[in-house]
CSV table of C-alpha atoms in Angstrom, one decimal:
chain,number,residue,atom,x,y,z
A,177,UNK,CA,18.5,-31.8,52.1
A,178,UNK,CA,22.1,-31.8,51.0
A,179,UNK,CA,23.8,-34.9,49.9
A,180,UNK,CA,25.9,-35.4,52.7
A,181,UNK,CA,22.9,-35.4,54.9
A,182,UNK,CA,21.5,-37.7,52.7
A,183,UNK,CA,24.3,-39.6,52.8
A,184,UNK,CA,24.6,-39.7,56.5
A,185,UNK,CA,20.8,-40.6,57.3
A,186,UNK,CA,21.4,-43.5,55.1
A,187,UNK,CA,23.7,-44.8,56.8
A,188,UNK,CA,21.6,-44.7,60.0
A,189,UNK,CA,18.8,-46.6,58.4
A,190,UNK,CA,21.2,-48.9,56.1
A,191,UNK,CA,19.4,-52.2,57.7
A,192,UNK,CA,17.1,-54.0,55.3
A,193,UNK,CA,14.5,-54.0,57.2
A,194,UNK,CA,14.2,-49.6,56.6
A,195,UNK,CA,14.0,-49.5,60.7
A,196,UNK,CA,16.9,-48.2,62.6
A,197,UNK,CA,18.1,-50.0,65.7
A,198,UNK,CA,20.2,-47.4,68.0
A,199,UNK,CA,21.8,-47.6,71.8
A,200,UNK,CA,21.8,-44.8,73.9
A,201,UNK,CA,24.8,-44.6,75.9
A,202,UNK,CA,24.5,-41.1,76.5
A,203,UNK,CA,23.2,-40.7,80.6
A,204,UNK,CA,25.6,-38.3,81.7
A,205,UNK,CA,25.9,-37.6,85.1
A,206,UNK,CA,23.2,-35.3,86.1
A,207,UNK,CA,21.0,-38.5,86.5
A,208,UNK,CA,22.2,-39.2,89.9
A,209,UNK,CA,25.3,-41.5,91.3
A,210,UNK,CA,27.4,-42.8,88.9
A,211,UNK,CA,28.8,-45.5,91.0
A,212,UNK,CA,25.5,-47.7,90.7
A,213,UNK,CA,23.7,-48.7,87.6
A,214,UNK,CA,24.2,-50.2,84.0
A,215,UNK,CA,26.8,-47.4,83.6
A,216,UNK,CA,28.9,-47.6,86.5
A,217,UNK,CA,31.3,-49.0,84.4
A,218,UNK,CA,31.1,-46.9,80.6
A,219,UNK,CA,33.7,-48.8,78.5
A,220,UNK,CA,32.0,-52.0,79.6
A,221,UNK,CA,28.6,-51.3,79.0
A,222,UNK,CA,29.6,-49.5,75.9
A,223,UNK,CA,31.3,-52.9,74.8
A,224,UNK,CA,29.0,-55.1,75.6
A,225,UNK,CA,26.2,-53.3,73.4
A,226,UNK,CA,28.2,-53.2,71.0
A,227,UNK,CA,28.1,-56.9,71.1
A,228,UNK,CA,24.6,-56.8,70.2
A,229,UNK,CA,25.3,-55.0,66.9
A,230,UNK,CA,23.0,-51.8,67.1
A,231,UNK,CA,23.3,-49.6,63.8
A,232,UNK,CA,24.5,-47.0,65.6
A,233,UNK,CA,25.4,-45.4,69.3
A,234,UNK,CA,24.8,-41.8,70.8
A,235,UNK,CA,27.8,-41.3,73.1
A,236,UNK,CA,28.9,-37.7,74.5
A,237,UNK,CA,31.5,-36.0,73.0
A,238,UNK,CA,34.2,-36.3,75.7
A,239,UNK,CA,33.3,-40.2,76.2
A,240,UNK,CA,33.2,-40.9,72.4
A,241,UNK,CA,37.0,-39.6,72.0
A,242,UNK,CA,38.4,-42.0,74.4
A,243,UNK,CA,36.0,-45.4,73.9
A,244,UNK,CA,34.4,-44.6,69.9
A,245,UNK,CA,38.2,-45.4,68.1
A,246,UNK,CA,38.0,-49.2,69.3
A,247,UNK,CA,34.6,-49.3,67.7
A,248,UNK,CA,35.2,-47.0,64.5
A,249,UNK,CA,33.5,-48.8,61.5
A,250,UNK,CA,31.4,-51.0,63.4
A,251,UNK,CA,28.0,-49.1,63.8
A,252,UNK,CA,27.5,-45.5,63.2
A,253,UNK,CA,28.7,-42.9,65.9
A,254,UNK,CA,25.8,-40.1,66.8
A,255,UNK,CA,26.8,-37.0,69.0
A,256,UNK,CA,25.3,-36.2,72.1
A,257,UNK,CA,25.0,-32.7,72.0
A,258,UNK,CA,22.1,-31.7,74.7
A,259,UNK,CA,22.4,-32.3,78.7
A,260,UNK,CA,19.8,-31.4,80.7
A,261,UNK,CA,18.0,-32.4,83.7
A,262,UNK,CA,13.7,-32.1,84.3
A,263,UNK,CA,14.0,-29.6,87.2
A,264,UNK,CA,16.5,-27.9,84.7
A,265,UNK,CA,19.8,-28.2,87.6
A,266,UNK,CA,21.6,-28.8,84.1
A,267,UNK,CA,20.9,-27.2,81.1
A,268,UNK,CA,23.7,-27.1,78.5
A,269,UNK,CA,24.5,-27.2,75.2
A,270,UNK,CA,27.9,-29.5,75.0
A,271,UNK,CA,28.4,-30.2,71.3
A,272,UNK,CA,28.1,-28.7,68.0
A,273,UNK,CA,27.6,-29.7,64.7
A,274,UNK,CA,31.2,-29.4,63.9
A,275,UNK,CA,32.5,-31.1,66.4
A,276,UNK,CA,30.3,-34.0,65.4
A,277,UNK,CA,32.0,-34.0,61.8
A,278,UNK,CA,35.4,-33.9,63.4
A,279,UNK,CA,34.7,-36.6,65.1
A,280,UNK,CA,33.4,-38.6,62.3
A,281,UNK,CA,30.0,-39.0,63.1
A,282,UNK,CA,26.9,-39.6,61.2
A,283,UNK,CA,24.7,-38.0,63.3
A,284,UNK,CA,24.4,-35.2,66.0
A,285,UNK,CA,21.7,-35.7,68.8
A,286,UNK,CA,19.9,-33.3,70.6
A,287,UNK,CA,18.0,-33.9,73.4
A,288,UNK,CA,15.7,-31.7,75.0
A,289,UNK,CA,12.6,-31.0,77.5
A,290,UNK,CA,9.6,-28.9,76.7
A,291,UNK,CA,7.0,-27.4,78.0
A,292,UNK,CA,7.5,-25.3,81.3
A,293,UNK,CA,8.9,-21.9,82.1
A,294,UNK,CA,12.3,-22.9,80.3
A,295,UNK,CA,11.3,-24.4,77.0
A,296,UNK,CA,11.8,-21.6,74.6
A,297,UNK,CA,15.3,-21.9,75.6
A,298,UNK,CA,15.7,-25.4,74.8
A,299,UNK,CA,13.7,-24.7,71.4
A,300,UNK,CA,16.1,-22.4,70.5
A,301,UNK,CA,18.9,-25.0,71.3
A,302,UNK,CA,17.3,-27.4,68.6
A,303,UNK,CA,16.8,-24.6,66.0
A,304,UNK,CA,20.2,-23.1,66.2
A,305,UNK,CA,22.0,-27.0,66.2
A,306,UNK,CA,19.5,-27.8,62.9
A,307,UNK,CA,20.7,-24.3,61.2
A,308,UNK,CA,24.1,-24.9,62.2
A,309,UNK,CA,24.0,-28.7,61.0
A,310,UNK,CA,22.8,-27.9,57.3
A,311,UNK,CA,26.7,-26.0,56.6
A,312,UNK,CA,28.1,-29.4,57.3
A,313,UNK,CA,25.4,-31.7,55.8
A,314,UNK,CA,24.8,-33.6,59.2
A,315,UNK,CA,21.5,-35.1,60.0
A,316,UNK,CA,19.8,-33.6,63.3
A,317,UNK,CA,17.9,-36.6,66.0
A,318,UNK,CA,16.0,-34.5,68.3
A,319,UNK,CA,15.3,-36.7,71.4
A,320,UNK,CA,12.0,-34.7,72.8
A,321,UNK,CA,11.0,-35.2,76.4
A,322,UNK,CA,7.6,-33.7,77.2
A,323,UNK,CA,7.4,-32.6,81.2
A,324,UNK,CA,4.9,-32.1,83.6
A,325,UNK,CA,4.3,-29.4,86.6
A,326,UNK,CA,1.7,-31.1,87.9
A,327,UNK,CA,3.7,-32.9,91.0
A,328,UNK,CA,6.8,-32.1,90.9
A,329,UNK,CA,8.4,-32.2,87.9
A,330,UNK,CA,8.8,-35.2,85.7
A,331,UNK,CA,9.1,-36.3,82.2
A,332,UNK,CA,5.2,-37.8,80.5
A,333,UNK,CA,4.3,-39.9,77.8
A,334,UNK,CA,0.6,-39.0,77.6
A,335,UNK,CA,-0.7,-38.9,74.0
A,336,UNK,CA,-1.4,-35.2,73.8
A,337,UNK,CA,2.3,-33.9,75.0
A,338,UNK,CA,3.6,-36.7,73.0
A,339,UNK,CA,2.2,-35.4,69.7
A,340,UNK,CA,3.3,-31.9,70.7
A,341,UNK,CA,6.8,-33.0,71.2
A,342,UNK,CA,6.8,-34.7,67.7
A,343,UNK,CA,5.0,-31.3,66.1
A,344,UNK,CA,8.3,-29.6,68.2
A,345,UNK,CA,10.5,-31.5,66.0
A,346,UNK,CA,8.7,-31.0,63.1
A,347,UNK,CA,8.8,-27.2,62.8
A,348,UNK,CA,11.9,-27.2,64.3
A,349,UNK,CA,13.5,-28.7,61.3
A,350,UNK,CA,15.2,-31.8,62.4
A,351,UNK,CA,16.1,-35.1,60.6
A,352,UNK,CA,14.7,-37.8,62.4
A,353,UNK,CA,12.4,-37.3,66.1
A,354,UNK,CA,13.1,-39.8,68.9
A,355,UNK,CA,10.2,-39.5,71.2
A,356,UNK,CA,8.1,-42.0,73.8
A,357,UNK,CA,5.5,-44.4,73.4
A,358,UNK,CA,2.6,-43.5,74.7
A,359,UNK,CA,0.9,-46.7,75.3
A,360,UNK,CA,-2.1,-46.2,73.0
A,361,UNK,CA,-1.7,-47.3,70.1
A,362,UNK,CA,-4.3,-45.2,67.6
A,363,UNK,CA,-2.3,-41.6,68.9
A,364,UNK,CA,1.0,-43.1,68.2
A,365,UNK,CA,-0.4,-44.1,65.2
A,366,UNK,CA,-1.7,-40.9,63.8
A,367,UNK,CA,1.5,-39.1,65.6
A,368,UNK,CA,3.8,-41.1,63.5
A,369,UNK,CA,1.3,-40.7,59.8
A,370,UNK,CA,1.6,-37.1,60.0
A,371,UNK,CA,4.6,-36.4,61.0
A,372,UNK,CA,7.0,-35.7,57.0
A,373,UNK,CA,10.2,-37.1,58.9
A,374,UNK,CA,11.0,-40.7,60.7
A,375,UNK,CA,9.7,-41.1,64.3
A,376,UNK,CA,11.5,-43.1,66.5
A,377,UNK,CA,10.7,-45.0,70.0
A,378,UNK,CA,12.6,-43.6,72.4
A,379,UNK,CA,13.2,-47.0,74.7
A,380,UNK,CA,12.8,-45.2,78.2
A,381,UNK,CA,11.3,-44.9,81.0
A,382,UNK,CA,13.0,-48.4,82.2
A,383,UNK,CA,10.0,-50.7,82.1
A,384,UNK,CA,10.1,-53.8,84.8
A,385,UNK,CA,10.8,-56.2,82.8
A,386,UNK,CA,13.0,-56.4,79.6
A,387,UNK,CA,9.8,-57.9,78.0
A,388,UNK,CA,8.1,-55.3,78.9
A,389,UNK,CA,10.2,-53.0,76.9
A,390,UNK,CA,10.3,-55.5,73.4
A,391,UNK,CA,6.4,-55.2,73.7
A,392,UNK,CA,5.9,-51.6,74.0
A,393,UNK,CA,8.8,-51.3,70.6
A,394,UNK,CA,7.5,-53.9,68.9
A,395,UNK,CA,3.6,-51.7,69.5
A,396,UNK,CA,5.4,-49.0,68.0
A,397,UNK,CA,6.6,-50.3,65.4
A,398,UNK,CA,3.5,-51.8,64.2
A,399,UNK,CA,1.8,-48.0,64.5
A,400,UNK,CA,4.7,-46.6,62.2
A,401,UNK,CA,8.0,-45.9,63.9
A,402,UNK,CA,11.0,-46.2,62.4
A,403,UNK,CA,12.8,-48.2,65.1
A,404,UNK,CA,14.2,-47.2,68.0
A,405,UNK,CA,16.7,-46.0,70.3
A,406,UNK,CA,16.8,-47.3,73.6
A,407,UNK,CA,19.0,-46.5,76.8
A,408,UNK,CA,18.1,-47.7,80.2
A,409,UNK,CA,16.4,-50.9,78.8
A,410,UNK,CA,19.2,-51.6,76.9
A,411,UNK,CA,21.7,-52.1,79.5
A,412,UNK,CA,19.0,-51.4,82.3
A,413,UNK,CA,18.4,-55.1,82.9
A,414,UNK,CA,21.3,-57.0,83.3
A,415,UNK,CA,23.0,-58.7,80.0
A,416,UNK,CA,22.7,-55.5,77.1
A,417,UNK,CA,24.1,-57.6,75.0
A,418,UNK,CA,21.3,-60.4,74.8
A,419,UNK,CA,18.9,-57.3,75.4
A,420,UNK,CA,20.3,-55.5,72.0
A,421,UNK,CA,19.6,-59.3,69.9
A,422,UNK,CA,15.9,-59.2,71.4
A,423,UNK,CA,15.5,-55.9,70.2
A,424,UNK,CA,16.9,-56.0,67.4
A,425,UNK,CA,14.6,-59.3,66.4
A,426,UNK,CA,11.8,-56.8,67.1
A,427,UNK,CA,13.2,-54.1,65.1
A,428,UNK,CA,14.8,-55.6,62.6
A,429,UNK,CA,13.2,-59.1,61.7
A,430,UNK,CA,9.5,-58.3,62.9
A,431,UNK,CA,9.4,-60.5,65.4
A,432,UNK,CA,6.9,-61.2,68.6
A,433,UNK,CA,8.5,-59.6,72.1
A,434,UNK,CA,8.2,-63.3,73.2
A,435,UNK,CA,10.2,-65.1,70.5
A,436,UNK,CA,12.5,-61.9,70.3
A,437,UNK,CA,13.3,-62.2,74.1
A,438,UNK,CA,13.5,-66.0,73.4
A,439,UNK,CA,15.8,-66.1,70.9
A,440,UNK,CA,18.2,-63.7,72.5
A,441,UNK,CA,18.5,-66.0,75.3
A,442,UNK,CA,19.3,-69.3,73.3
């Protein structure tokens, strides 16, 4: 690890606490109509989690140099890199390591699905954006996404493609591995003990309730993760600035889902 990766993964997990609290404002538009949802309207839902004080937001590259100036200095900026849908309609790299750094970021972020006819490709995304990352010392967050063929196609949390997923990460090189909960408790457990690099909750699929969502992080937590990044149940359920203070009371002062969601709302 070079010192300005070092450096920059600091920064990430500067809180006290050693957990990292991140918002993911990175849905681009492959995930249906962008007229409808807690992103209709970007620069407001990027300002109003940003009222919540996460330690740091993944943004795309084009949205980040229009809304991140405003915010500069105020949490740490992570790069969007990967855009893709399941059924694999999108499947693009948009950023590099070097535009990260020229944009001032700590962090570049790659999401990407595996498993399927298409997964080498997205393997190789990761791998090249990790080799290309070490020349400028920038931490890698691989957000890992596990599908299924089953039915359809659609993204799964099961303990078994969840571990997989974090093992993709791991010999893959990255920095830090955002992937799901699985709802079980002893594999996330063991997925997070043997895994050499932080593992992070990924805060999706959009639960019901906003509670719903502080219970499954805070379960993580307690098995081993690092904190988490969350998305849709950040600004998924209606006020994602009172939903960033609950979770960060979860992921940053330990707290019950109940008392965390209570506080929030005082």
């Amino acid at each position: 690890m070079t010192l300005g990766t070092a450096v920059r993964l600091a920064r990430l997990f500067s809180h006290p606490s050693g957990n990292l609290f991140g918002g993911a404002v990175d849905h681009f538009v492959g995930y249906g109509d962008v007229r409808y949802g807690g992103l209709a309207d970007l620069p407001g839902a990027l300002e109003r989690v940003m009222q919540g004080k996460p330690d740091y937001v993944s943004i795309q590259p084009g949205a980040a140099r229009t809304l991140w100036p405003r915010y500069a200095g105020k949490a740490s900026l992570v790069i969007q890199a990967g855009c893709f849908t399941p059924d694999d309609r999108i499947s693009e790299l948009i950023a590099t390591p070097e535009d990260a750094v020229r944009m001032g970021a700590d962090a570049l972020a790659v999401a990407i699905p595996v498993r399927g006819a298409t997964e080498g490709r997205y393997i190789r995304w990761l791998t090249d954006s990790v080799n290309a990352a070490a020349r400028f010392g920038m931490p890698v967050v691989a957000h890992i996404y596990p599908r299924d063929y089953s039915d359809g196609c659609k993204i799964v949390f099961t303990p078994e493609e969840i571990a997989y997923a974090a093992r993709i990460g791991i010999e893959t090189g990255v920095d830090v591995i955002k992937i799901g909960y699985t709802g079980d408790f002893e594999s996330y457990k063991e997925t997070v003990r043997t895994s050499p690099v932080p593992v992070v909750i990924a805060g999706g699929p959009k639960t019901e309730t906003l509670l719903g969502a502080l219970e499954q992080t805070a379960e993580a937590i307690q098995a081993g993760a690092r904190g988490a990044v969350v998305g849709r149940n950040l600004w998924g359920h209606g006020d994602p600035t009172m939903s960033a203070r609950a979770f960060r009371g979860v992921i940053h002062d330990g707290l019950a889902a109940e008392e965390a969601l209570k506080r929030a709302s005082d």
